[in-house]
Short mmCIF file of C-alpha atoms in Angstrom, two decimals:
data_model
loop_
_atom_site.label_atom_id
_atom_site.label_comp_id
_atom_site.label_asym_id
_atom_site.label_seq_id
_atom_site.Cartn_x
_atom_site.Cartn_y
_atom_site.Cartn_z
CA MET A 13 -58.44 61.19 16.51
CA LYS A 14 -56.57 63.35 19.02
CA LYS A 15 -52.97 64.30 18.27
CA GLN A 16 -50.48 61.65 19.33
CA ILE A 17 -46.79 62.29 19.72
CA ILE A 18 -44.62 59.40 20.83
CA THR A 19 -40.93 59.82 21.61
CA ILE A 20 -38.80 56.69 21.74
CA SER A 21 -35.45 56.58 23.50
CA ARG A 22 -33.58 53.31 23.32
CA GLN A 23 -30.50 51.35 24.21
CA CYS A 24 -28.42 50.35 21.18
CA GLY A 25 -29.64 47.02 19.78
CA SER A 26 -32.88 47.00 21.81
CA GLY A 27 -35.05 47.21 18.68
CA GLY A 28 -36.34 50.69 19.60
CA HIS A 29 -36.05 51.93 16.01
CA THR A 30 -38.02 48.93 14.65
CA ILE A 31 -40.66 49.31 17.39
CA GLY A 32 -41.02 53.04 16.66
CA GLU A 33 -41.43 52.35 12.94
CA ALA A 34 -44.06 49.65 13.59
CA VAL A 35 -45.99 51.88 16.03
CA ALA A 36 -46.04 54.70 13.44
CA ARG A 37 -47.31 52.26 10.79
CA GLN A 38 -50.03 50.90 13.08
CA LEU A 39 -51.20 54.36 14.07
CA ASP A 40 -50.73 55.64 10.51
CA ILE A 41 -48.64 58.64 11.56
CA PRO A 42 -45.21 59.88 10.34
CA PHE A 43 -42.02 58.34 11.70
CA TYR A 44 -38.96 60.54 12.34
CA ASP A 45 -35.53 59.04 12.70
CA LYS A 46 -33.32 59.33 9.62
CA LYS A 47 -35.96 61.67 8.12
CA LEU A 48 -35.41 64.13 10.98
CA LEU A 49 -31.67 64.17 10.27
CA GLU A 50 -32.34 64.81 6.56
CA ILE A 51 -34.47 67.86 7.38
CA VAL A 52 -31.83 69.18 9.83
CA ALA A 53 -29.12 68.68 7.17
CA LYS A 54 -31.20 70.50 4.57
CA GLU A 55 -32.10 73.42 6.82
CA SER A 56 -28.66 73.81 8.41
CA GLY A 57 -26.53 73.22 5.36
CA PHE A 58 -24.44 70.63 7.23
CA PRO A 59 -23.79 67.33 5.39
CA ILE A 60 -26.12 64.53 6.53
CA ASP A 61 -23.24 62.36 7.84
CA VAL A 62 -22.05 65.27 10.00
CA VAL A 63 -25.56 65.73 11.40
CA GLU A 64 -25.80 61.99 12.05
CA GLN A 65 -22.41 61.67 13.77
CA GLN A 66 -22.25 64.97 15.64
CA GLY A 67 -25.93 65.04 16.57
CA GLU A 68 -25.33 62.48 19.28
CA HIS A 69 -21.99 63.86 20.48
CA VAL A 70 -21.04 66.52 23.01
CA PRO A 71 -18.50 69.33 22.71
CA SER A 72 -15.73 67.34 24.37
CA ASN A 73 -12.78 69.69 24.83
CA LEU A 74 -11.24 72.99 23.80
CA LEU A 75 -9.18 71.56 20.94
CA TYR A 76 -12.24 69.81 19.52
CA SER A 77 -14.23 72.95 19.97
CA ILE A 78 -11.64 75.06 18.13
CA ALA A 79 -11.41 72.47 15.35
CA THR A 80 -15.16 72.41 14.78
CA HIS A 81 -15.33 76.20 14.84
CA ILE A 82 -12.69 76.35 12.13
CA SER A 83 -14.55 73.82 9.99
CA TYR A 84 -17.99 75.27 10.61
CA GLY A 85 -17.34 78.86 11.59
CA PHE A 86 -20.51 80.23 10.00
CA ASP A 87 -24.12 79.27 10.37
CA TYR A 88 -26.38 78.34 7.45
CA ILE A 89 -27.17 81.95 6.56
CA GLY A 90 -23.51 83.00 6.75
CA ARG A 91 -23.38 84.59 10.23
CA LYS A 92 -20.21 84.12 12.27
CA ASN A 93 -20.98 81.38 14.74
CA THR A 94 -19.40 80.90 18.13
CA TYR A 95 -21.22 77.72 19.11
CA SER A 96 -19.68 74.26 18.78
CA LEU A 97 -20.89 71.97 16.02
CA PRO A 98 -22.86 69.62 18.32
CA ASP A 99 -24.47 72.71 19.94
CA GLN A 100 -25.55 74.06 16.55
CA ILE A 101 -26.97 70.71 15.46
CA TYR A 102 -28.75 70.30 18.80
CA ALA A 103 -30.35 73.74 18.36
CA PHE A 104 -31.62 72.82 14.88
CA GLN A 105 -32.96 69.48 16.10
CA LYS A 106 -34.67 71.08 19.08
CA LYS A 107 -36.44 73.69 16.93
CA LEU A 108 -37.53 71.08 14.39
CA ILE A 109 -38.85 68.68 17.08
CA GLN A 110 -40.84 71.51 18.69
CA GLU A 111 -42.32 72.47 15.32
CA LEU A 112 -43.21 68.88 14.43
CA ALA A 113 -44.97 68.41 17.79
CA LYS A 114 -47.00 71.56 17.20
CA SER A 115 -48.16 70.56 13.75
CA GLU A 116 -48.79 66.80 13.61
CA SER A 117 -49.01 63.38 15.24
CA CYS A 118 -45.72 61.50 14.91
CA VAL A 119 -43.19 59.06 16.36
CA ILE A 120 -39.73 60.54 17.02
CA VAL A 121 -36.74 58.32 17.84
CA GLY A 122 -33.83 59.60 19.95
CA ARG A 123 -32.41 63.15 19.79
CA CYS A 124 -33.50 64.09 23.35
CA ALA A 125 -37.08 64.45 22.06
CA ASP A 126 -38.47 63.30 25.43
CA TYR A 127 -36.68 66.19 27.14
CA ILE A 128 -37.45 68.76 24.45
CA LEU A 129 -41.18 67.85 24.67
CA ARG A 130 -41.24 67.15 28.42
CA ASN A 131 -43.95 69.75 29.07
CA ASN A 132 -46.18 68.69 26.16
CA ALA A 133 -49.18 66.85 27.62
CA GLU A 134 -49.97 65.22 24.24
CA CYS A 135 -46.73 63.22 24.37
CA LEU A 136 -46.04 59.67 25.43
CA HIS A 137 -42.36 59.14 26.28
CA VAL A 138 -41.07 55.58 25.92
CA PHE A 139 -37.72 53.96 26.80
CA ILE A 140 -36.79 50.60 25.22
CA TYR A 141 -34.05 48.46 26.74
CA GLY A 142 -32.98 44.83 26.83
CA LYS A 143 -30.46 42.25 27.91
CA ILE A 144 -26.99 42.78 26.50
CA GLU A 145 -26.90 39.28 24.92
CA ASP A 146 -30.14 39.90 22.98
CA ARG A 147 -28.91 43.31 21.87
CA GLU A 148 -25.67 41.76 20.65
CA LYS A 149 -27.63 39.25 18.53
CA ARG A 150 -29.79 42.00 17.03
CA VAL A 151 -26.78 44.20 16.19
CA VAL A 152 -25.02 41.25 14.53
CA SER A 153 -28.05 40.27 12.41
CA GLU A 154 -29.42 43.73 11.55
CA HIS A 155 -26.31 45.87 11.30
CA LYS A 156 -23.95 43.23 9.92
CA ILE A 157 -21.46 43.82 12.70
CA ALA A 158 -19.13 40.88 13.47
CA GLY A 159 -20.13 38.95 16.60
CA GLY A 160 -16.95 39.75 18.51
CA ASP A 161 -17.35 43.49 17.90
CA ALA A 162 -21.04 43.74 18.80
CA LYS A 163 -20.65 44.29 22.55
CA VAL A 164 -17.96 46.94 22.08
CA HIS A 165 -20.14 48.68 19.48
CA ILE A 166 -23.20 48.63 21.78
CA LEU A 167 -21.36 49.90 24.84
CA ASP A 168 -19.72 52.66 22.81
CA ARG A 169 -23.02 53.83 21.25
CA ASP A 170 -24.81 53.75 24.60
CA LYS A 171 -22.00 55.70 26.23
CA LYS A 172 -22.20 58.40 23.53
CA ARG A 173 -26.00 58.56 23.75
CA ARG A 174 -25.82 58.83 27.55
CA GLN A 175 -23.18 61.58 27.44
CA HIS A 176 -25.07 63.52 24.77
CA TYR A 177 -28.39 63.20 26.62
CA GLU A 178 -26.95 64.16 29.98
CA TYR A 179 -25.00 67.10 28.52
CA TYR A 180 -28.02 68.66 26.82
CA THR A 181 -30.75 67.77 29.30
CA GLY A 182 -29.12 67.63 32.74
CA GLN A 183 -31.18 64.46 33.27
CA LYS A 184 -30.11 60.85 33.64
CA TRP A 185 -30.50 58.82 30.44
CA GLY A 186 -32.72 55.77 31.01
CA ALA A 187 -34.01 56.93 34.43
CA VAL A 188 -37.72 55.99 34.73
CA GLU A 189 -38.85 59.48 35.74
CA ASN A 190 -38.04 60.82 32.25
CA TYR A 191 -40.42 58.40 30.54
CA ASN A 192 -44.04 57.25 30.92
CA LEU A 193 -43.39 53.69 29.81
CA CYS A 194 -40.20 51.59 29.89
CA LEU A 195 -40.23 48.26 28.08
CA ASP A 196 -37.80 45.36 28.17
CA SER A 197 -37.71 44.13 24.57
CA SER A 198 -35.86 40.97 25.69
CA TYR A 199 -38.91 39.97 27.74
CA TYR A 200 -41.72 41.08 25.44
CA GLY A 201 -40.18 40.97 21.94
CA ILE A 202 -40.69 43.58 19.21
CA ASP A 203 -44.33 42.75 18.37
CA ILE A 204 -45.67 42.88 21.93
CA CYS A 205 -43.74 46.09 22.66
CA THR A 206 -45.36 47.60 19.55
CA LYS A 207 -48.76 46.34 20.65
CA ILE A 208 -48.42 47.74 24.19
CA ILE A 209 -47.57 51.21 22.85
CA ALA A 210 -50.01 51.33 19.91
CA ASP A 211 -53.02 49.61 21.54
CA ILE A 212 -53.02 51.94 24.49
CA GLN A 213 -52.69 54.97 22.25
CA ASN A 214 -55.69 53.66 20.26
CA ARG A 215 -57.87 53.27 23.34
CA MET B 26 -53.22 28.59 31.59
CA LYS B 27 -49.46 28.77 32.13
CA LYS B 28 -48.15 29.81 35.53
CA GLN B 29 -47.96 33.59 35.94
CA ILE B 30 -45.95 35.29 38.64
CA ILE B 31 -45.96 39.05 38.71
CA THR B 32 -43.79 41.05 41.10
CA ILE B 33 -44.66 44.68 41.65
CA SER B 34 -42.18 47.20 43.04
CA ARG B 35 -43.46 50.72 43.56
CA GLN B 36 -42.77 54.21 44.71
CA CYS B 37 -44.82 55.22 47.75
CA GLY B 38 -48.17 56.67 46.67
CA SER B 39 -47.87 55.49 43.06
CA GLY B 40 -50.87 53.16 43.38
CA GLY B 41 -48.71 50.04 42.93
CA HIS B 42 -50.56 48.16 45.66
CA THR B 43 -53.98 48.94 44.12
CA ILE B 44 -52.71 48.01 40.64
CA GLY B 45 -51.29 44.71 41.92
CA GLU B 46 -54.57 43.87 43.64
CA ALA B 47 -56.58 44.68 40.49
CA VAL B 48 -54.23 42.62 38.27
CA ALA B 49 -54.57 39.63 40.63
CA ARG B 50 -58.38 40.00 40.56
CA GLN B 51 -58.45 40.21 36.73
CA LEU B 52 -56.21 37.18 36.34
CA ASP B 53 -57.96 35.37 39.22
CA ILE B 54 -54.72 34.57 41.04
CA PRO B 55 -53.68 35.16 44.68
CA PHE B 56 -52.35 38.55 45.77
CA TYR B 57 -49.54 38.76 48.33
CA ASP B 58 -48.83 41.96 50.19
CA LYS B 59 -50.14 42.03 53.76
CA LYS B 60 -50.89 38.28 53.41
CA LEU B 61 -47.20 37.59 52.86
CA LEU B 62 -46.34 39.43 56.07
CA GLU B 63 -48.96 37.44 57.98
CA ILE B 64 -47.42 34.15 56.85
CA VAL B 65 -43.89 35.36 57.74
CA ALA B 66 -45.16 36.46 61.18
CA LYS B 67 -46.84 33.09 61.76
CA GLU B 68 -43.83 31.03 60.63
CA SER B 69 -41.18 33.16 62.34
CA GLY B 70 -42.99 33.87 65.57
CA PHE B 71 -42.31 37.62 65.22
CA PRO B 72 -45.27 39.95 65.78
CA ILE B 73 -46.87 41.16 62.53
CA ASP B 74 -46.05 44.83 63.23
CA VAL B 75 -42.38 43.93 63.71
CA VAL B 76 -42.38 42.03 60.40
CA GLU B 77 -44.09 44.95 58.69
CA GLN B 78 -41.74 47.63 60.08
CA GLN B 79 -38.44 45.75 60.08
CA GLY B 80 -39.04 43.90 56.81
CA GLU B 81 -38.28 47.04 54.84
CA HIS B 82 -35.38 48.22 57.03
CA VAL B 83 -31.66 47.48 57.02
CA PRO B 84 -29.39 46.66 59.96
CA SER B 85 -28.24 50.23 60.38
CA ASN B 86 -25.51 50.25 63.05
CA LEU B 87 -23.88 48.29 65.82
CA LEU B 88 -26.05 49.68 68.61
CA TYR B 89 -29.20 48.91 66.64
CA SER B 90 -27.84 45.48 65.89
CA ILE B 91 -27.10 44.77 69.56
CA ALA B 92 -30.53 46.05 70.58
CA THR B 93 -32.35 43.80 68.12
CA HIS B 94 -30.25 40.82 69.17
CA ILE B 95 -31.24 41.40 72.77
CA SER B 96 -34.92 41.64 71.88
CA TYR B 97 -34.89 38.78 69.41
CA GLY B 98 -31.88 36.71 70.40
CA PHE B 99 -33.48 33.38 69.49
CA ASP B 100 -35.12 32.21 66.32
CA TYR B 101 -38.64 30.81 66.16
CA ILE B 102 -37.57 27.31 67.22
CA GLY B 103 -35.45 28.63 70.10
CA ARG B 104 -31.94 28.47 68.58
CA LYS B 105 -29.47 31.22 69.50
CA ASN B 106 -29.48 33.59 66.60
CA THR B 107 -26.61 35.85 65.55
CA TYR B 108 -28.34 37.58 62.66
CA SER B 109 -29.95 41.01 62.92
CA LEU B 110 -33.71 41.25 62.98
CA PRO B 111 -34.05 42.66 59.42
CA ASP B 112 -31.72 39.87 58.20
CA GLN B 113 -33.87 37.21 59.85
CA ILE B 114 -37.08 38.65 58.44
CA TYR B 115 -35.50 38.97 54.98
CA ALA B 116 -34.46 35.30 55.11
CA PHE B 117 -38.03 34.25 55.98
CA GLN B 118 -39.49 36.42 53.24
CA LYS B 119 -37.02 35.12 50.67
CA LYS B 120 -37.80 31.49 51.44
CA LEU B 121 -41.55 32.11 51.37
CA ILE B 122 -41.40 34.03 48.06
CA GLN B 123 -39.34 31.23 46.46
CA GLU B 124 -41.85 28.62 47.69
CA LEU B 125 -44.85 30.62 46.46
CA ALA B 126 -43.27 31.02 43.01
CA LYS B 127 -42.68 27.28 42.81
CA SER B 128 -46.22 26.33 43.70
CA GLU B 129 -48.67 28.83 42.18
CA SER B 130 -49.47 31.82 40.01
CA CYS B 131 -49.57 35.02 42.07
CA VAL B 132 -48.93 38.75 42.34
CA ILE B 133 -46.34 39.77 44.96
CA VAL B 134 -45.89 43.41 46.00
CA GLY B 135 -42.53 44.69 47.28
CA ARG B 136 -40.13 42.72 49.51
CA CYS B 137 -37.35 42.47 46.86
CA ALA B 138 -39.43 39.80 45.09
CA ASP B 139 -38.09 40.92 41.68
CA TYR B 140 -34.54 40.22 42.87
CA ILE B 141 -35.37 36.99 44.70
CA LEU B 142 -37.10 35.66 41.53
CA ARG B 143 -34.74 37.31 39.02
CA ASN B 144 -33.79 33.99 37.41
CA ASN B 145 -37.35 32.67 37.18
CA ALA B 146 -38.41 32.84 33.52
CA GLU B 147 -42.11 32.62 34.47
CA CYS B 148 -41.96 36.03 36.19
CA LEU B 149 -42.92 39.46 34.99
CA HIS B 150 -41.24 42.19 37.04
CA VAL B 151 -43.02 45.55 37.13
CA PHE B 152 -42.05 48.93 38.59
CA ILE B 153 -44.77 51.55 39.21
CA TYR B 154 -43.83 55.21 39.67
CA GLY B 155 -45.40 58.63 39.30
CA LYS B 156 -45.13 62.37 39.75
CA ILE B 157 -44.62 63.48 43.34
CA GLU B 158 -47.71 65.73 43.29
CA ASP B 159 -49.99 62.84 42.23
CA ARG B 160 -48.45 60.58 44.83
CA GLU B 161 -49.03 63.21 47.50
CA LYS B 162 -52.73 63.40 46.54
CA ARG B 163 -53.09 59.61 46.69
CA VAL B 164 -51.37 59.36 50.08
CA VAL B 165 -53.61 62.10 51.48
CA SER B 166 -56.84 60.51 50.20
CA GLU B 167 -56.05 56.82 50.76
CA HIS B 168 -53.88 56.83 53.86
CA LYS B 169 -55.52 59.76 55.64
CA ILE B 170 -52.20 61.56 56.01
CA ALA B 171 -52.43 65.35 56.38
CA GLY B 172 -51.56 67.23 53.18
CA GLY B 173 -48.53 68.98 54.65
CA ASP B 174 -47.03 65.71 55.85
CA ALA B 175 -47.58 63.73 52.64
CA LYS B 176 -44.36 64.66 50.85
CA VAL B 177 -42.22 64.00 53.93
CA HIS B 178 -43.97 60.63 54.40
CA ILE B 179 -43.42 59.67 50.73
CA LEU B 180 -39.76 60.65 50.65
CA ASP B 181 -39.10 58.83 53.92
CA ARG B 182 -40.81 55.60 52.76
CA ASP B 183 -39.04 55.68 49.40
CA LYS B 184 -35.70 56.26 51.12
CA LYS B 185 -36.25 53.25 53.40
CA ARG B 186 -37.40 51.05 50.50
CA ARG B 187 -34.37 52.10 48.44
CA GLN B 188 -31.94 51.43 51.29
CA HIS B 189 -33.52 48.08 52.08
CA TYR B 190 -33.55 47.01 48.42
CA GLU B 191 -30.00 48.10 47.75
CA TYR B 192 -28.70 46.51 50.97
CA TYR B 193 -30.19 43.09 50.23
CA THR B 194 -29.87 42.99 46.45
CA GLY B 195 -26.79 45.05 45.56
CA GLN B 196 -28.94 46.51 42.76
CA LYS B 197 -30.31 50.01 42.22
CA TRP B 198 -33.96 50.39 43.24
CA GLY B 199 -36.07 51.65 40.32
CA ALA B 200 -33.37 51.07 37.67
CA VAL B 201 -35.03 49.80 34.46
CA GLU B 202 -32.74 46.79 34.08
CA ASN B 203 -34.26 45.15 37.18
CA TYR B 204 -37.78 45.15 35.70
CA ASN B 205 -39.47 44.12 32.45
CA LEU B 206 -42.06 46.88 32.50
CA CYS B 207 -42.00 50.31 34.18
CA LEU B 208 -45.23 52.30 34.24
CA ASP B 209 -45.89 55.93 35.10
CA SER B 210 -49.21 55.83 36.95
CA SER B 211 -49.47 59.64 36.68
CA TYR B 212 -49.65 59.33 32.90
CA TYR B 213 -51.76 56.18 32.52
CA GLY B 214 -53.85 56.07 35.72
CA ILE B 215 -54.60 52.96 37.77
CA ASP B 216 -57.03 51.29 35.34
CA ILE B 217 -54.81 51.53 32.25
CA CYS B 218 -51.74 50.35 34.22
CA THR B 219 -53.79 47.34 35.34
CA LYS B 220 -54.94 46.73 31.77
CA ILE B 221 -51.41 46.93 30.32
CA ILE B 222 -50.14 44.32 32.81
CA ALA B 223 -53.15 41.97 32.81
CA ASP B 224 -54.02 42.10 29.08
CA ILE B 225 -50.52 41.22 28.01
CA GLN B 226 -50.36 38.38 30.52
CA ASN B 227 -53.67 37.10 29.08
CA ARG B 228 -52.41 37.10 25.47
#
């Protein structure tokens, strides 16, 4: 079977993570979401929760930048580092994603993977989105977030993902031209979205 | 078989027309592109070339508006008409698209059909796009446009479609949230795009 690399970008609550996991299972290839963060944490020396939180942020202002330089003033091999924390984590993620794509078939969720691998002809880039009311329901049932807080949570996560993506890529998050396939999980549901991605890859 | 209505919006040269035609053939349902314009021309009394040209334009300025009122100052049953020509054609198209969707399964290309039928749960709304270089090749080979003029032709058509869509719908042309499925015909090719749409409808 030829190498298959699928990147999945997704709106919060759209089921993109679940779809990515199911596609990886169907195609019997590794799935990188939390696992990618664990490798970055291990290689960089940053705690996993820092990688998780900062890895989808942007260096927002000078004060923040100074603060993160004080906390993380040295890189993982002890060199003085002048880059902001999100910049350092982005650099680790980018290198890891490029290495993964060179060595194996896999599904990668988030982390600007579509942009990092934009010139790799073996890649399929997918964007998953959905109606806000369906995303609210999914966030409430899967992430145990109270109903009233779900919309605020979704809009906040999407805003951070958009800012992070646009800061590091210079592209518009969720614009069709960055992806090969964009699927509305509200219309199709998780199983059909999985089927559309995996069946075509299996052709 | 349940009623199936598929609207296809497309970038110029993306193969959206060909894909729509092939989907309609596979599902054995009527295909409306030129045929829709012919019905509008017949019902409105406007010449077919006027319907074709003006039906994707917007009322651009006062002078234009006055000019079109002079030329077409009366509607098809002879009443004095104060709407611009694009407005009149849009109104005819809208009514026809709503009637078609009520009465039969079909594939409709362009003409803001996704917006007009946005609240119809039986509809699948598709957007077809592709890389500019592939679209240039298709326009040169299918529409007999000279290579050097292809890009200008594409950008001009897309600009007019975008303006027309945004004027009549208040939505952003090509933004994922207006469609259920967005397909990159450069990545998949015409046959696989057709298969993705038709197979899933046949499930």
